[in-house]
PDB file of C-alpha atoms in Angstrom:
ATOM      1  CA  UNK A  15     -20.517  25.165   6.657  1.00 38.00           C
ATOM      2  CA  UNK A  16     -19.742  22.172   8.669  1.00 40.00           C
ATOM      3  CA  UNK A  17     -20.185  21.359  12.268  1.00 38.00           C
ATOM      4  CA  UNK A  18     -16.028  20.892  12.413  1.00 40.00           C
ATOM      5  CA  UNK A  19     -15.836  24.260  11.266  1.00 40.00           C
ATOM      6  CA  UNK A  20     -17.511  26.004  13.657  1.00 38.00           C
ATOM      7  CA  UNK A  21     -15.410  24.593  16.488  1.00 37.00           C
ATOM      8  CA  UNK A  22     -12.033  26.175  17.010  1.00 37.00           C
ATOM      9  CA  UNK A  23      -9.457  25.310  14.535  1.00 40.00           C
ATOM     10  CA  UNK A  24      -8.469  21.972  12.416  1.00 40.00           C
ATOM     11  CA  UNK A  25      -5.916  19.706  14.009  1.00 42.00           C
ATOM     12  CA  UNK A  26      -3.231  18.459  11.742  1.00 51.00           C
ATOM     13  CA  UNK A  27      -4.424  15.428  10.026  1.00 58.00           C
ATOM     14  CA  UNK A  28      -2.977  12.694   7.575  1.00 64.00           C
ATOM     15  CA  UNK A  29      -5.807  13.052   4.677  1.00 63.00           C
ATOM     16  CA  UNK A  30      -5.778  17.081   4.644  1.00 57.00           C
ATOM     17  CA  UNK A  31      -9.108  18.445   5.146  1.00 61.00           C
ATOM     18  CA  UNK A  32     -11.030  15.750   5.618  1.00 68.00           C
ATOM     19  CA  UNK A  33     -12.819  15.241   8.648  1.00 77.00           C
ATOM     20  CA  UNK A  34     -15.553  12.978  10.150  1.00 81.00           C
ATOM     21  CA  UNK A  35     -14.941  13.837  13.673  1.00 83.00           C
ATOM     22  CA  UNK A  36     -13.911  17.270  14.776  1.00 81.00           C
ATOM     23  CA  UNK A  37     -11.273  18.013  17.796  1.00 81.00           C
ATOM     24  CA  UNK A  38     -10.984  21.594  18.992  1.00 83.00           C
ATOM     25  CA  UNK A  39      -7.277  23.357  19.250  1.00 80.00           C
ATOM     26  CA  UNK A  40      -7.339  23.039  22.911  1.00 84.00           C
ATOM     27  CA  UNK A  41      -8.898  19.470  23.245  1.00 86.00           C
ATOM     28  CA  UNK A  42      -6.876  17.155  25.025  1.00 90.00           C
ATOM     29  CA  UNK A  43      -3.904  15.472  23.499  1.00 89.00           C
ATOM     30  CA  UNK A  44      -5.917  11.846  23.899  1.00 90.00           C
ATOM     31  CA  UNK A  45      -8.976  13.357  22.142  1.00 89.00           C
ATOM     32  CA  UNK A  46      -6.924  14.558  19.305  1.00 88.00           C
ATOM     33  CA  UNK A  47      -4.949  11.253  18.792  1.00 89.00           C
ATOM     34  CA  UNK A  48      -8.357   9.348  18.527  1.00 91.00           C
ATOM     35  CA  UNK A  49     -10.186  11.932  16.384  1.00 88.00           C
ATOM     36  CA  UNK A  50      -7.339  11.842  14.267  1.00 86.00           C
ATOM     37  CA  UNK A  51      -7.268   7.948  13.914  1.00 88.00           C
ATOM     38  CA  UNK A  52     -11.272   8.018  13.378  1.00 90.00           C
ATOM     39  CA  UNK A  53     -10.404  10.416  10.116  1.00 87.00           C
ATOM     40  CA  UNK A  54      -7.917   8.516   8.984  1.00 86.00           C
ATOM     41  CA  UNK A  55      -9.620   5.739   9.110  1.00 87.00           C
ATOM     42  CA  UNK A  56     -13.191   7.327   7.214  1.00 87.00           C
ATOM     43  CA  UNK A  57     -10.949   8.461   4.862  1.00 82.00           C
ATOM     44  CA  UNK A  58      -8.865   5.566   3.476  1.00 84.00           C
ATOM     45  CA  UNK A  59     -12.078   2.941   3.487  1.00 85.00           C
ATOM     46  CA  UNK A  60     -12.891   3.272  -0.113  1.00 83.00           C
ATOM     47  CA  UNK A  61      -9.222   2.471  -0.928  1.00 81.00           C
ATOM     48  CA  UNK A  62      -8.278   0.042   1.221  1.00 86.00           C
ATOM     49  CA  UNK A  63     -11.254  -1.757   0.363  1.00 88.00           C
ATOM     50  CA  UNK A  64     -10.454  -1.908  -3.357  1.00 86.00           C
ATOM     51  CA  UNK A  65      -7.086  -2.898  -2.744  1.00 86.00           C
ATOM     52  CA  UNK A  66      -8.186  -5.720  -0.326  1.00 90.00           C
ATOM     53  CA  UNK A  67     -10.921  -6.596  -3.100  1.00 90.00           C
ATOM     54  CA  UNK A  68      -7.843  -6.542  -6.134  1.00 87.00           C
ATOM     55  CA  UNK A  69      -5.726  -8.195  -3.945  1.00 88.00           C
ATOM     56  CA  UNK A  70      -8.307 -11.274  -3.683  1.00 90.00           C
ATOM     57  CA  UNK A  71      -8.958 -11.110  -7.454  1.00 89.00           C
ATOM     58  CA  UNK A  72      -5.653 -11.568  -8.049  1.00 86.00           C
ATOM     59  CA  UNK A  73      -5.319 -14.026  -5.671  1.00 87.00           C
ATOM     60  CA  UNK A  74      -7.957 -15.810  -7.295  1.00 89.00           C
ATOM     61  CA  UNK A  75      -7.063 -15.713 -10.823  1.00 87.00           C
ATOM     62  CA  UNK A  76      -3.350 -16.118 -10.612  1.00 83.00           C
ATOM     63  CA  UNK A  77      -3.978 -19.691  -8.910  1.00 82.00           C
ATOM     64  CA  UNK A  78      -5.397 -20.426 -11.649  1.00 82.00           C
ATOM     65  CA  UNK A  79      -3.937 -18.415 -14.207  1.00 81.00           C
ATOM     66  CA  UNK A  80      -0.402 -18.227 -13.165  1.00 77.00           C
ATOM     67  CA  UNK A  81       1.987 -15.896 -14.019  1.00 75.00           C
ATOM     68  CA  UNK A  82       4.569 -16.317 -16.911  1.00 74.00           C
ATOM     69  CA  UNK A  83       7.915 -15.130 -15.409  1.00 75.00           C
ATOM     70  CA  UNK A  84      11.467 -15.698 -16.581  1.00 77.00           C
ATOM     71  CA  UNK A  85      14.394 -16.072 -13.955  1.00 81.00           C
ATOM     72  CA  UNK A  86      15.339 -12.653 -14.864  1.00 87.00           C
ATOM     73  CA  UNK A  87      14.990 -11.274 -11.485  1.00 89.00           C
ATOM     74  CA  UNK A  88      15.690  -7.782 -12.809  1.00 91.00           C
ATOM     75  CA  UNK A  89      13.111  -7.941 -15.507  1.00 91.00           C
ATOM     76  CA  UNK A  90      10.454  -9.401 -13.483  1.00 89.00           C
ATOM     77  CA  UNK A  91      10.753  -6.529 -11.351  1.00 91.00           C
ATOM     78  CA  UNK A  92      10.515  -3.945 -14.316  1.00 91.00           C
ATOM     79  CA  UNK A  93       7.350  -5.937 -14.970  1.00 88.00           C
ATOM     80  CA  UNK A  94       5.380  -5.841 -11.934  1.00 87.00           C
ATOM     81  CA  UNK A  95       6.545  -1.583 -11.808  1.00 90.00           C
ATOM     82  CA  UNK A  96       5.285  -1.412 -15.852  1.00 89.00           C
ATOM     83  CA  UNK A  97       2.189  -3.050 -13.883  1.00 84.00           C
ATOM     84  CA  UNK A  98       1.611  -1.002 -11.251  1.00 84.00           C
ATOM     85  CA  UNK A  99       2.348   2.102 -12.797  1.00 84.00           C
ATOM     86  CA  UNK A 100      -1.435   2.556 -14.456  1.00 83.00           C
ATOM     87  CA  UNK A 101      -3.062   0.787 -11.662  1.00 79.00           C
ATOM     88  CA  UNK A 102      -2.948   4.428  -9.261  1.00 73.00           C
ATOM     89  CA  UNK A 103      -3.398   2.989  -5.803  1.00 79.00           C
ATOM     90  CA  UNK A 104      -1.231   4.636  -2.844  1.00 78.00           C
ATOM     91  CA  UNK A 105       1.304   2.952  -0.621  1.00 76.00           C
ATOM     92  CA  UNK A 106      -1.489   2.045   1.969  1.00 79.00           C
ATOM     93  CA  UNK A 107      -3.895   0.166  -0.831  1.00 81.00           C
ATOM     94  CA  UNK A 108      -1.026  -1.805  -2.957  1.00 82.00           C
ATOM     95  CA  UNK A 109       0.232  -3.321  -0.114  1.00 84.00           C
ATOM     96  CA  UNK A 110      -2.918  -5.939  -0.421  1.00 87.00           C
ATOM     97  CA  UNK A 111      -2.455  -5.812  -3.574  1.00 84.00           C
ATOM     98  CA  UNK A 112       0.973  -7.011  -3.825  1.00 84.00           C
ATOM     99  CA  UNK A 113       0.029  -9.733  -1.056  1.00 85.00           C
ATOM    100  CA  UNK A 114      -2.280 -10.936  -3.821  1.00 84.00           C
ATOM    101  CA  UNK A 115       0.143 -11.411  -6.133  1.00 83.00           C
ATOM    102  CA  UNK A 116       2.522 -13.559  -3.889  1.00 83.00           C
ATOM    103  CA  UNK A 117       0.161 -15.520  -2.219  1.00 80.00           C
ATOM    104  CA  UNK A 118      -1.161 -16.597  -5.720  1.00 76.00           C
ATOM    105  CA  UNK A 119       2.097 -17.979  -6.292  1.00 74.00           C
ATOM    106  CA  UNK A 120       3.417 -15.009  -8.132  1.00 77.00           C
ATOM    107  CA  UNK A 121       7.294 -13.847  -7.757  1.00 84.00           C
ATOM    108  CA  UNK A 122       8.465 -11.796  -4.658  1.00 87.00           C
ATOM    109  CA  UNK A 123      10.262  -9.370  -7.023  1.00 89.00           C
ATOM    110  CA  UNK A 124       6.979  -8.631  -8.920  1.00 88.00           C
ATOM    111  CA  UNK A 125       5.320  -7.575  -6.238  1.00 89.00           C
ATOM    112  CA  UNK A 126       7.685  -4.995  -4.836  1.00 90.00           C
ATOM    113  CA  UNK A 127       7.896  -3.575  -8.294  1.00 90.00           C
ATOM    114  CA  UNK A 128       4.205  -3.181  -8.292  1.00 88.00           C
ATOM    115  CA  UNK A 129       3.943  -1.648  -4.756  1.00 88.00           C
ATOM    116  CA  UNK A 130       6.863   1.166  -5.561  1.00 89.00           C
ATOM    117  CA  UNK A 131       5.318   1.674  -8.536  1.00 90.00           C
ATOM    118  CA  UNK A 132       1.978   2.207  -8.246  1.00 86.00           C
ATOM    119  CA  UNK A 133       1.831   4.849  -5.667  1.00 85.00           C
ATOM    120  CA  UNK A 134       5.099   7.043  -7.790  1.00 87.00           C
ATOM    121  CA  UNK A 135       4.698   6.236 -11.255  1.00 89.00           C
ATOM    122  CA  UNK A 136       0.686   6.906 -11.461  1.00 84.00           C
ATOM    123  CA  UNK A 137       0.983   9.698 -14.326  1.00 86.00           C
ATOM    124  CA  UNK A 138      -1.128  12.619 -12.361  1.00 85.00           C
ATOM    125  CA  UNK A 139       0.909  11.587  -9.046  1.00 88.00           C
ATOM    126  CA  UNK A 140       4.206  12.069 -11.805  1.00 90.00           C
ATOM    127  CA  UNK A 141       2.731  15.303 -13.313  1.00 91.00           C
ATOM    128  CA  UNK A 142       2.340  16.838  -9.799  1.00 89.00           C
ATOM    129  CA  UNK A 143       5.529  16.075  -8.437  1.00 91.00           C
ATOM    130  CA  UNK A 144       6.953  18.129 -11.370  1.00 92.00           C
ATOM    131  CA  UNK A 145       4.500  20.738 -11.052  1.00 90.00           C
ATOM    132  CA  UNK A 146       5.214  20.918  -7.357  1.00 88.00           C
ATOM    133  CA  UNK A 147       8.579  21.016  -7.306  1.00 89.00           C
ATOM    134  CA  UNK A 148      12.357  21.974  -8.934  1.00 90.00           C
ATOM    135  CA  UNK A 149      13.357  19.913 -12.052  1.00 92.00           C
ATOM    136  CA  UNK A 150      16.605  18.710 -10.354  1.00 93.00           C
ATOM    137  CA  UNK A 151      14.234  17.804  -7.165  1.00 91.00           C
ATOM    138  CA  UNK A 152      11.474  15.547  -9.253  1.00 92.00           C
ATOM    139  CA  UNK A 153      14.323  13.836 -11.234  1.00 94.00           C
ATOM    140  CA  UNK A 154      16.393  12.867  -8.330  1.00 93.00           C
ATOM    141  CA  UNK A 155      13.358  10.983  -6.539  1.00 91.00           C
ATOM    142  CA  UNK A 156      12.291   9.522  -9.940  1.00 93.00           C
ATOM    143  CA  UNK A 157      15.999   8.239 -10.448  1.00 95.00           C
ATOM    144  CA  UNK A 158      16.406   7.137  -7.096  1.00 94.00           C
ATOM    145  CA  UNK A 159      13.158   4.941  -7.263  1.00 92.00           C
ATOM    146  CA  UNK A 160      14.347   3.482 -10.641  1.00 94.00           C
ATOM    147  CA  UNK A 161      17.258   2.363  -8.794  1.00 95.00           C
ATOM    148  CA  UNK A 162      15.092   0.640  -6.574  1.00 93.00           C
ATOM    149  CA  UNK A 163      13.096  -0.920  -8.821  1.00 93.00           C
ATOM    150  CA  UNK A 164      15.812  -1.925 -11.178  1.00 93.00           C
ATOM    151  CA  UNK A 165      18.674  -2.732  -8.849  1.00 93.00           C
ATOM    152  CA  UNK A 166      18.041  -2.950  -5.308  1.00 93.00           C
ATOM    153  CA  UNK A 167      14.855  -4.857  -5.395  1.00 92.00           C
ATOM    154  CA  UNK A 168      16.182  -7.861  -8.085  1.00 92.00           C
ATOM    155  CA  UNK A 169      19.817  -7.728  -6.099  1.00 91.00           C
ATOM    156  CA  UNK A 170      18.229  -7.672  -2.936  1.00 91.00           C
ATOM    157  CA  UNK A 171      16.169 -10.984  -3.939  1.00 90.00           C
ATOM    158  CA  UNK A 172      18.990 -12.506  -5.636  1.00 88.00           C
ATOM    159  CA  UNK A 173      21.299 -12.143  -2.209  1.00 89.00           C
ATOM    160  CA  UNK A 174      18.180 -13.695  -0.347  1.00 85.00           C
ATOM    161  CA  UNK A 175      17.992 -16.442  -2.883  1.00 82.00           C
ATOM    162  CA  UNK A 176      21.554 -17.503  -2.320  1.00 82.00           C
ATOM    163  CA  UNK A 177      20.707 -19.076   0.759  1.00 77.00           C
ATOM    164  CA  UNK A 178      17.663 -20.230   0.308  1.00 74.00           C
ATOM    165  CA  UNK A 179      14.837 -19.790  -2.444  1.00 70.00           C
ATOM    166  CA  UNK A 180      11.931 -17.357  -1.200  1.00 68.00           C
ATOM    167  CA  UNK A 181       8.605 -18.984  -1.750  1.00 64.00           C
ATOM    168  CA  UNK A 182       5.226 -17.670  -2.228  1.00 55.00           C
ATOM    169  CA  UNK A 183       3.070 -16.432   0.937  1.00 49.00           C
ATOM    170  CA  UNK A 184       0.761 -18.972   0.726  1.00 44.00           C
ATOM    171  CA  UNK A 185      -1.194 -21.319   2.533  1.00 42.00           C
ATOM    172  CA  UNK A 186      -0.675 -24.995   2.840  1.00 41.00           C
ATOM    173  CA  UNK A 187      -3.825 -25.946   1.066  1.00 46.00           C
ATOM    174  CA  UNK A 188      -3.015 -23.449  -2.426  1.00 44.00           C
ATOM    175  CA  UNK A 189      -1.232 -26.379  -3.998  1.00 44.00           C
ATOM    176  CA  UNK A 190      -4.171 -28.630  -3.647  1.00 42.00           C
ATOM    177  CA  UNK A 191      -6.817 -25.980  -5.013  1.00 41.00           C
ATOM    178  CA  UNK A 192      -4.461 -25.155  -7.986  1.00 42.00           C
ATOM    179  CA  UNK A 193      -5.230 -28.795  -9.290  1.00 44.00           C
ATOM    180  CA  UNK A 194      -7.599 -28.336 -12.344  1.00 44.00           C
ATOM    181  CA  UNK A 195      -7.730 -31.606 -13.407  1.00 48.00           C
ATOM    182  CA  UNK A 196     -11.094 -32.980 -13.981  1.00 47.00           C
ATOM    183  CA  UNK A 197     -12.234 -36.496 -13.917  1.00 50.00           C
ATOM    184  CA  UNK A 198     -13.269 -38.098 -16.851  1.00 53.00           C
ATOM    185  CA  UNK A 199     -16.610 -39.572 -16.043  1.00 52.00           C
ATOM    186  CA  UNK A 200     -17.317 -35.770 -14.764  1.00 55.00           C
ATOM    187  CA  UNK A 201     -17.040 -33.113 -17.378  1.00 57.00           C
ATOM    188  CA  UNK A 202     -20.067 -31.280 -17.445  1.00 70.00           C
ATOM    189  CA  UNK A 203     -19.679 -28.546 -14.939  1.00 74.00           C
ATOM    190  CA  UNK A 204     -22.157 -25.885 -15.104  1.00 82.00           C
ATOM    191  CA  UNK A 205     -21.818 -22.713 -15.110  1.00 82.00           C
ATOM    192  CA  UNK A 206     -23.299 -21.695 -12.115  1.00 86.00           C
ATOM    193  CA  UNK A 207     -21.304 -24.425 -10.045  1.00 86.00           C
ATOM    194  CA  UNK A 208     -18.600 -22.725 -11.190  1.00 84.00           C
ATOM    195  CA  UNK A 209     -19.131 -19.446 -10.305  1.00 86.00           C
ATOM    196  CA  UNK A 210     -20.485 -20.721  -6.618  1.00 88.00           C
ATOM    197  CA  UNK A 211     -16.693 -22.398  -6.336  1.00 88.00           C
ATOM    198  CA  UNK A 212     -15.161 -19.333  -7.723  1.00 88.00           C
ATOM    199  CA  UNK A 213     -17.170 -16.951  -5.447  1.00 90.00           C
ATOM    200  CA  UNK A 214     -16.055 -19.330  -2.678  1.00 91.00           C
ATOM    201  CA  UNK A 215     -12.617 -18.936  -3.314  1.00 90.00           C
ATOM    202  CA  UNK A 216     -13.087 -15.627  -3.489  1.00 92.00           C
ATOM    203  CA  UNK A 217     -14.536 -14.871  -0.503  1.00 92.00           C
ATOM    204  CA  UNK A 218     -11.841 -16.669   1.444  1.00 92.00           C
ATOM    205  CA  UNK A 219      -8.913 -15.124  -0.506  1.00 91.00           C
ATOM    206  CA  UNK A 220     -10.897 -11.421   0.838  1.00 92.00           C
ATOM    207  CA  UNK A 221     -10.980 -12.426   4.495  1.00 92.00           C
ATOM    208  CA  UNK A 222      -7.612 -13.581   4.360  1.00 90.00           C
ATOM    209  CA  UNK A 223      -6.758 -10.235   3.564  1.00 90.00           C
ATOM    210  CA  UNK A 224      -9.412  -8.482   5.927  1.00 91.00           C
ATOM    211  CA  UNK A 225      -8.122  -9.968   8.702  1.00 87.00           C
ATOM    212  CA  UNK A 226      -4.251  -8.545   8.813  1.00 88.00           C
ATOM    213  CA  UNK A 227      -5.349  -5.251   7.215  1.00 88.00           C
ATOM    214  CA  UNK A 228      -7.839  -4.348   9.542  1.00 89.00           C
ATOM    215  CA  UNK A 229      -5.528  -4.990  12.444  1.00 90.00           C
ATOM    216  CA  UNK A 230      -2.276  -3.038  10.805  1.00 87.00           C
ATOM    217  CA  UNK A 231      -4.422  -0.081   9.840  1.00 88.00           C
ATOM    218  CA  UNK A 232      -5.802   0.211  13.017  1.00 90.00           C
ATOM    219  CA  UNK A 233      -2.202   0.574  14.156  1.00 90.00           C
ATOM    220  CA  UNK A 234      -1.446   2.599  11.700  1.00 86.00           C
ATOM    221  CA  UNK A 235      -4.012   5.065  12.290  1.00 87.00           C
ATOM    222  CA  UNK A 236      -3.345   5.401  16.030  1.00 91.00           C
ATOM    223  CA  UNK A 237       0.659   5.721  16.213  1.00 89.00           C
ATOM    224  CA  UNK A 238       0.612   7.926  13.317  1.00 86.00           C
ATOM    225  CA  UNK A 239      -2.036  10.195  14.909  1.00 88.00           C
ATOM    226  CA  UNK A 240       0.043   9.926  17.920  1.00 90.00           C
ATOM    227  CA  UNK A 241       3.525  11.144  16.334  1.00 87.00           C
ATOM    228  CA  UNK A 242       1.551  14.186  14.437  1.00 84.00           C
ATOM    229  CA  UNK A 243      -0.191  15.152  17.537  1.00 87.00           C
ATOM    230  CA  UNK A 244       2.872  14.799  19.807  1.00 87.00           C
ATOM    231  CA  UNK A 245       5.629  15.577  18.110  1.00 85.00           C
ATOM    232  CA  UNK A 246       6.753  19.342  18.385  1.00 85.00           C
ATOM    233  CA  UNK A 247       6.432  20.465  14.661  1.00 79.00           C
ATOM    234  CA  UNK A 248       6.685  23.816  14.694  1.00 80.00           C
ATOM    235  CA  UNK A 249       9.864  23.634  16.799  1.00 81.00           C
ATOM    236  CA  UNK A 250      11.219  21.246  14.485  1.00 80.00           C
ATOM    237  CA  UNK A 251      10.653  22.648  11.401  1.00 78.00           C
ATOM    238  CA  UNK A 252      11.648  26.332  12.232  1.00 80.00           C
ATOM    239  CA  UNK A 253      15.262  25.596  11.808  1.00 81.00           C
ATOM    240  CA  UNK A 254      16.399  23.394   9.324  1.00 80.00           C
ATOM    241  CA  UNK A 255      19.413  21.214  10.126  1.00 85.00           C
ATOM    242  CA  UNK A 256      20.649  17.652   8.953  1.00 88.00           C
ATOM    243  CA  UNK A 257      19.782  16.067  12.195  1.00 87.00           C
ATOM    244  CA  UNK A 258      15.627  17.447  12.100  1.00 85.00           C
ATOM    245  CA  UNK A 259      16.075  17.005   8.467  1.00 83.00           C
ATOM    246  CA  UNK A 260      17.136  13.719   9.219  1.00 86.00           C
ATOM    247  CA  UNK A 261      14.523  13.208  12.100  1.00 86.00           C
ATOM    248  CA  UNK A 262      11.422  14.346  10.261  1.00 82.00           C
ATOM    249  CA  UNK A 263      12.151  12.125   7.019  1.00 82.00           C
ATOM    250  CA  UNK A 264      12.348   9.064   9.105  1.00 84.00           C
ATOM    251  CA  UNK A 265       9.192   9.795  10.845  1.00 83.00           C
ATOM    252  CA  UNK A 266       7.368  10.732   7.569  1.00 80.00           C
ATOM    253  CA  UNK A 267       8.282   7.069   6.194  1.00 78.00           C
ATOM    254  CA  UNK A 268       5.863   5.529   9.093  1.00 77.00           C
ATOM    255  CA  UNK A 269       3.099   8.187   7.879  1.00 79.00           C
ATOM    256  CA  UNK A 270       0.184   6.388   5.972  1.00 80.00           C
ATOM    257  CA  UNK A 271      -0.706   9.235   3.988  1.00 75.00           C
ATOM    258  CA  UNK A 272      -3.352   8.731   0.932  1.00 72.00           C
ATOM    259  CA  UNK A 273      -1.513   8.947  -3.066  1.00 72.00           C
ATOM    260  CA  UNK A 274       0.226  12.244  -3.697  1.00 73.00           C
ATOM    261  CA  UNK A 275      -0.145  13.468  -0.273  1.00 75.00           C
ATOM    262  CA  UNK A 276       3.419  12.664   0.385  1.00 78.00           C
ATOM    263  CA  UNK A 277       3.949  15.392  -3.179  1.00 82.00           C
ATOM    264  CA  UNK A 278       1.785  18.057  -0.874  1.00 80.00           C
ATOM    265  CA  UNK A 279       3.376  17.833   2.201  1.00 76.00           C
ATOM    266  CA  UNK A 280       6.615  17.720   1.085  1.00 80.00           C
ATOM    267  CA  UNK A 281       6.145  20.901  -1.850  1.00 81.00           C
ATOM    268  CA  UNK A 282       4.168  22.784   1.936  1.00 78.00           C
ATOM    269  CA  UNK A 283       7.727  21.799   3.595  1.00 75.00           C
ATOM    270  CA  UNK A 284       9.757  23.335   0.906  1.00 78.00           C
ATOM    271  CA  UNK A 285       7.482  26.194   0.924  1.00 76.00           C
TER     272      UNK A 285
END
């Protein structure tokens, strides 16, 4: 048994029964808010770090690789959600992910494909929602994120583009690294030089994304632990009505829960 456990009861937390730090029932409301944050935060460090890490690889290798993408807006976004589908990172990881993608000059469309996919379409995240819940229940939210995929994303870009064509997230300096041209009097490169430059690159591409994500998860981690400590939950989930209905959807879109969480707490809520 666990120190936590033999200290009062659990507090409501984000990542279920995980805990690094423990906060009794009665602790203060400050204590909870910051033990919650601390868990949080333990718990999503393996992920975020791989989706910083993916997100710099494909940084990296789509500056020099670059994608081959058609016009079709509403393709390209099937493409990045046929992409993101296998991939199995939750809403909190592919968002670095998908920052990779436009800041190596890939399409804006592509990426939102790949960041509604990959947390929905991931098949065990798929096979629990339909475990977890009504037929008419699982196809509704798996019809209303085609929709998004398929029709709001692509016409959302397209009504952007009308007035003026969205460019890659990138830095001033991309354009200038993308040049692969090599001199002619120098064209014996060696491998290791290579892989120093590419490491180099690299390296940059993951502190580029270190930097923001650090700062919005800490955020994250201390206004959503605020909102589930504060909030009055059992008062407004003992009645249901379209206003708390209403009410405690909006607040659980600002909730940076790990992949298939979201299919937990909502099956618990049904329950």
């Amino acid at each position: 048994m666990s120190k936590a456990q033999h200290v009062g009861q659990a507090m409501p937390s984000m990542t279920y029964s995980h805990e690094l730090v423990h906060a009794a029932a009665d602790a203060p409301p400050w204590e909870k808010i910051l033990f919650g944050a601390v868990n949080w935060l333990d718990a999503m460090k393996i992920g975020m770090a791989f989706g910083v890490l993916l997100g710099a690889l494909l940084h990296t290798t789509l500056k020099y690789y670059p994608l081959k993408i058609g016009k079709n807006l509403y393709l390209n976004s099937v493409k990045g959600a046929l992409v993101g589908a296998p991939m199995g990172v939750c809403a909190n990881c592919a968002v670095p992910a998908a920052c990779g993608v436009t800041r190596g000059h890939g399409r804006v469309e592509v990426a939102l494909g790949f960041l509604f996919s990959s947390p929905n379409f991931n098949p065990v995240v798929v096979m629990m929602t339909f475990t977890a819940f009504p037929l008419v229940m699982s196809v509704t939210k798996y019809v209303v994120l085609l929709l998004v995929i398929v029709l709001l994303v692509p016409g959302l870009i397209a009504w952007l583009e009308r007035r003026e064509q969205i460019k890659p997230f990138t830095d001033r300096d991309d354009a200038a690294s993308c040049d692969l041209a090599v001199p002619a009097e120098d064209c014996t490169e060696t491998f290791w030089s290579v892989l120093k430059n590419l490491s180099a690159e690299y390296g940059k591409h993951v502190w580029m994304l270190v930097k923001p994500t650090i700062t919005l998860m800490l955020v994250a981690s201390f206004l959503s632990a605020a909102i589930l400590t504060l909030l009055p939950w059992p008062t407004l989930l003992a009645q249901v009505t379209p206003s708390r209905a209403a009410l405690v959807s909006l607040v659980s879109v600002f909730m940076p829960v790990p992949i298939a969480l979201n299919v937990m707490f909502a099956a618990q809520l049904q329950a």
